[in-house]
Amino acid sequence: MSTGRHSTELSRLPVNDVEFDGYITLNGQLCLDKKRQVIFGRPFDKGTASKLMSIFKSKEIPLALVEAERIYINFVNDTVCKAQKSISTPIPDISAYNDGNIYQATAFLKRDEEAKFQGYLPEGCKFARWCDDGVDIISTEGGKVEGIKYFCDLYEIERNEIMAFGDAENDIDMLKYAYIGVAMGNAQDSVKKISDYVTSDIDKNGIKNAIQLYNILPDPK
């Protein structure tokens, strides 16, 4: 599994019952083995973490900080509620930083606010937007592709053996890197545009239909 979500969020989703061989979480910033134990991590350096903390404390925008074991936010507004509802995920607890390693931050701001916030973004960071109201902040050296490369090296998987599925902007690099990049039918238009194939919606067996089409899973018909 390759996701922008935190491991604690997976337990609240139907996919929690599926046993994966590995998990690329937080847009590649934190990789877990099949038992969901950390095997690779790329936290922000102290300088970057300090600058993110300044933004966090200023409370100019809602900002969530993500550590290996928890997610917390500086304050909550309607934008936060809307974004979290769109991915069926609870709102993070309002809490304070306690000097832990930060692997990712999430800014809750609309697209037309992104340019203004770009000026506050620490050097060495980039955006990975996942909806109109939420954008993840990760290391410029990170991303889902880096997590995929880690697992490919670990399991001796070649690039031409990779098939990836995605629906949001933070999946675009991953879909471009994969030998076959599949956009879900419910994906954003920008994701569909760069994909090799657009399958049906996630709620209409989109993944199953695609892997049957590519003869990875036999079609019972």
Short mmCIF file of C-alpha atoms in Angstrom, two decimals:
data_model
loop_
_atom_site.label_atom_id
_atom_site.label_comp_id
_atom_site.label_asym_id
_atom_site.label_seq_id
_atom_site.Cartn_x
_atom_site.Cartn_y
_atom_site.Cartn_z
CA MET A 1 0.00 0.00 0.00
CA SER A 2 1.24 3.48 -0.87
CA THR A 3 -0.67 6.31 0.79
CA GLY A 4 -0.42 9.80 2.18
CA ARG A 5 -2.20 8.61 5.30
CA HIS A 6 -0.76 7.82 8.72
CA SER A 7 -0.74 4.22 9.96
CA THR A 8 -3.24 5.09 12.70
CA GLU A 9 -5.71 6.21 10.03
CA LEU A 10 -5.59 2.88 8.20
CA SER A 11 -7.25 1.03 11.09
CA ARG A 12 -10.41 3.10 10.56
CA LEU A 13 -10.75 2.13 6.89
CA PRO A 14 -12.23 -1.04 5.31
CA VAL A 15 -8.81 -1.78 3.79
CA ASN A 16 -7.51 -2.45 7.31
CA ASP A 17 -8.65 -6.06 6.92
CA VAL A 18 -6.32 -6.56 3.95
CA GLU A 19 -2.84 -7.82 4.85
CA PHE A 20 -0.15 -6.10 2.77
CA ASP A 21 3.53 -7.08 2.56
CA GLY A 22 4.49 -3.48 3.27
CA TYR A 23 3.15 0.02 3.74
CA ILE A 24 4.41 3.26 2.22
CA THR A 25 2.77 5.87 4.45
CA LEU A 26 2.94 9.66 4.73
CA ASN A 27 3.72 10.02 1.00
CA GLY A 28 6.84 7.90 1.31
CA GLN A 29 8.18 9.55 4.45
CA LEU A 30 7.61 6.47 6.62
CA CYS A 31 7.69 2.84 5.42
CA LEU A 32 6.41 -0.09 7.47
CA ASP A 33 6.77 -3.86 7.18
CA LYS A 34 3.86 -6.30 7.09
CA LYS A 35 3.55 -6.02 10.89
CA ARG A 36 3.39 -2.22 10.55
CA GLN A 37 6.75 -1.73 12.21
CA VAL A 38 8.92 1.14 10.93
CA ILE A 39 11.68 -0.02 8.58
CA PHE A 40 12.46 3.27 6.83
CA GLY A 41 11.85 6.89 7.75
CA ARG A 42 12.73 10.32 6.42
CA PRO A 43 11.89 12.91 9.12
CA PHE A 44 12.48 16.61 8.59
CA ASP A 45 15.80 17.92 9.83
CA LYS A 46 15.76 20.07 12.95
CA GLY A 47 16.03 23.31 11.00
CA THR A 48 13.01 22.53 8.84
CA ALA A 49 11.06 21.26 11.85
CA SER A 50 11.80 24.51 13.67
CA LYS A 51 10.44 26.60 10.79
CA LEU A 52 7.31 24.47 10.59
CA MET A 53 6.89 24.97 14.32
CA SER A 54 6.94 28.74 13.82
CA ILE A 55 4.07 28.41 11.33
CA PHE A 56 2.30 26.02 13.70
CA LYS A 57 2.53 28.45 16.63
CA SER A 58 1.53 31.53 14.62
CA LYS A 59 -1.88 29.95 13.87
CA GLU A 60 -2.23 31.88 10.63
CA ILE A 61 -3.45 28.68 8.98
CA PRO A 62 -4.52 25.29 10.36
CA LEU A 63 -1.42 23.12 10.34
CA ALA A 64 -1.19 19.49 11.42
CA LEU A 65 2.14 17.93 12.34
CA VAL A 66 2.68 14.22 11.84
CA GLU A 67 4.99 12.10 13.96
CA ALA A 68 5.49 8.32 13.81
CA GLU A 69 2.90 7.69 16.50
CA ARG A 70 0.54 10.68 16.39
CA ILE A 71 -1.04 13.52 14.41
CA TYR A 72 -1.98 16.83 16.03
CA ILE A 73 -3.12 20.26 14.87
CA ASN A 74 -2.81 23.86 16.04
CA PHE A 75 -6.50 24.79 15.56
CA VAL A 76 -9.58 23.67 13.65
CA ASN A 77 -11.85 25.58 11.27
CA ASP A 78 -14.41 24.72 8.58
CA THR A 79 -11.69 24.01 6.01
CA VAL A 80 -10.21 21.33 8.25
CA CYS A 81 -13.61 19.74 8.84
CA LYS A 82 -14.41 19.69 5.14
CA ALA A 83 -11.05 18.20 4.16
CA GLN A 84 -11.13 15.45 6.77
CA LYS A 85 -14.73 14.57 5.95
CA SER A 86 -13.77 14.13 2.28
CA ILE A 87 -11.42 11.28 3.23
CA SER A 88 -13.60 9.83 6.02
CA THR A 89 -10.97 10.62 8.64
CA PRO A 90 -11.41 12.14 12.12
CA ILE A 91 -10.09 15.61 12.85
CA PRO A 92 -6.66 15.52 14.56
CA ASP A 93 -6.47 16.42 18.22
CA ILE A 94 -5.42 19.96 19.09
CA SER A 95 -2.10 19.57 20.87
CA ALA A 96 1.41 20.96 21.27
CA TYR A 97 4.76 19.89 19.85
CA ASN A 98 6.87 17.80 22.25
CA ASP A 99 10.19 17.65 20.35
CA GLY A 100 9.43 14.45 18.41
CA ASN A 101 10.54 13.73 14.85
CA ILE A 102 8.17 15.29 12.29
CA TYR A 103 7.74 13.28 9.10
CA GLN A 104 5.04 15.33 7.41
CA ALA A 105 2.89 18.39 7.90
CA THR A 106 -0.57 19.08 6.50
CA ALA A 107 -1.76 22.59 5.71
CA PHE A 108 -5.48 23.10 5.38
CA LEU A 109 -5.83 25.82 2.79
CA LYS A 110 -7.57 26.25 -0.54
CA ARG A 111 -5.77 26.34 -3.87
CA ASP A 112 -5.96 30.12 -4.21
CA GLU A 113 -4.22 30.45 -0.82
CA GLU A 114 -1.35 28.16 -1.78
CA ALA A 115 0.78 30.82 -3.48
CA LYS A 116 0.70 33.02 -0.37
CA PHE A 117 1.68 30.15 1.88
CA GLN A 118 4.48 29.12 -0.48
CA GLY A 119 6.50 32.05 0.86
CA TYR A 120 6.35 30.59 4.38
CA LEU A 121 7.36 27.11 3.28
CA PRO A 122 10.81 26.08 4.56
CA GLU A 123 13.52 25.40 1.99
CA GLY A 124 13.74 21.72 1.11
CA CYS A 125 9.97 21.15 1.31
CA LYS A 126 7.31 20.61 -1.33
CA PHE A 127 3.54 20.32 -1.54
CA ALA A 128 1.60 17.12 -2.21
CA ARG A 129 -2.05 18.15 -2.55
CA TRP A 130 -4.71 15.54 -1.84
CA CYS A 131 -7.92 17.57 -2.03
CA ASP A 132 -9.13 21.12 -2.67
CA ASP A 133 -8.80 21.95 1.04
CA GLY A 134 -5.74 20.01 2.11
CA VAL A 135 -2.10 19.78 1.07
CA ASP A 136 0.68 17.71 2.61
CA ILE A 137 4.14 19.17 3.14
CA ILE A 138 7.00 16.73 2.66
CA SER A 139 10.72 16.76 1.96
CA THR A 140 11.73 17.57 -1.61
CA GLU A 141 13.76 14.36 -1.43
CA GLY A 142 10.70 12.35 -0.38
CA GLY A 143 7.46 11.25 -2.00
CA LYS A 144 5.64 8.03 -2.77
CA VAL A 145 8.16 7.21 -5.49
CA GLU A 146 10.99 7.13 -2.94
CA GLY A 147 8.99 4.70 -0.81
CA ILE A 148 8.31 2.54 -3.85
CA LYS A 149 12.01 2.50 -4.74
CA TYR A 150 12.84 1.39 -1.21
CA PHE A 151 10.48 -1.59 -1.40
CA CYS A 152 11.60 -2.45 -4.93
CA ASP A 153 15.18 -2.69 -3.70
CA LEU A 154 14.05 -4.70 -0.66
CA TYR A 155 12.04 -7.23 -2.66
CA GLU A 156 14.12 -7.09 -5.89
CA ILE A 157 11.20 -5.79 -7.94
CA GLU A 158 11.91 -4.25 -11.33
CA ARG A 159 10.27 -1.01 -12.43
CA ASN A 160 8.50 -2.78 -15.30
CA GLU A 161 6.73 -4.93 -12.69
CA ILE A 162 5.07 -1.96 -10.99
CA MET A 163 1.40 -1.11 -11.39
CA ALA A 164 0.01 1.73 -9.32
CA PHE A 165 -3.46 3.11 -8.65
CA GLY A 166 -4.31 6.65 -7.59
CA ASP A 167 -6.97 9.34 -7.51
CA ALA A 168 -5.39 12.54 -6.14
CA GLU A 169 -2.63 14.96 -7.11
CA ASN A 170 -0.26 13.45 -4.57
CA ASP A 171 -0.42 10.25 -6.66
CA ILE A 172 0.76 11.82 -9.92
CA ASP A 173 4.50 11.23 -9.46
CA MET A 174 3.80 7.64 -8.43
CA LEU A 175 1.59 6.96 -11.47
CA LYS A 176 4.20 8.47 -13.79
CA TYR A 177 6.95 6.33 -12.25
CA ALA A 178 5.02 3.06 -12.36
CA TYR A 179 5.22 0.97 -15.53
CA ILE A 180 1.41 1.07 -15.56
CA GLY A 181 -0.24 4.03 -13.84
CA VAL A 182 -3.98 3.63 -13.36
CA ALA A 183 -6.29 6.48 -12.41
CA MET A 184 -9.52 5.64 -10.62
CA GLY A 185 -12.75 6.70 -12.30
CA ASN A 186 -13.33 9.10 -9.41
CA ALA A 187 -9.84 10.61 -9.77
CA GLN A 188 -9.14 14.29 -10.30
CA ASP A 189 -8.86 15.30 -13.97
CA SER A 190 -5.16 16.11 -13.60
CA VAL A 191 -4.56 12.53 -12.45
CA LYS A 192 -6.54 10.99 -15.30
CA LYS A 193 -4.62 13.10 -17.80
CA ILE A 194 -1.23 11.58 -16.95
CA SER A 195 -2.36 8.00 -16.38
CA ASP A 196 -1.91 5.04 -18.72
CA TYR A 197 -5.45 3.88 -18.09
CA VAL A 198 -8.58 5.18 -16.36
CA THR A 199 -10.58 2.46 -14.63
CA SER A 200 -14.03 2.65 -13.05
CA ASP A 201 -14.78 4.33 -9.71
CA ILE A 202 -13.37 2.89 -6.50
CA ASP A 203 -16.94 1.98 -5.43
CA LYS A 204 -17.52 0.17 -8.74
CA ASN A 205 -14.69 -2.38 -8.52
CA GLY A 206 -12.19 -0.06 -10.19
CA ILE A 207 -9.09 -1.89 -8.96
CA LYS A 208 -10.50 -5.35 -9.71
CA ASN A 209 -11.57 -4.29 -13.19
CA ALA A 210 -8.15 -2.92 -14.05
CA ILE A 211 -6.13 -5.90 -12.86
CA GLN A 212 -8.47 -8.19 -14.78
CA LEU A 213 -8.03 -6.05 -17.88
CA TYR A 214 -4.23 -6.36 -17.59
CA ASN A 215 -4.51 -10.13 -16.91
CA ILE A 216 -3.05 -9.90 -13.43
CA LEU A 217 -6.21 -11.38 -11.98
CA PRO A 218 -8.09 -13.87 -14.21
CA ASP A 219 -11.52 -12.76 -15.35
CA PRO A 220 -13.98 -15.46 -14.19
CA LYS A 221 -15.97 -14.88 -17.39
#
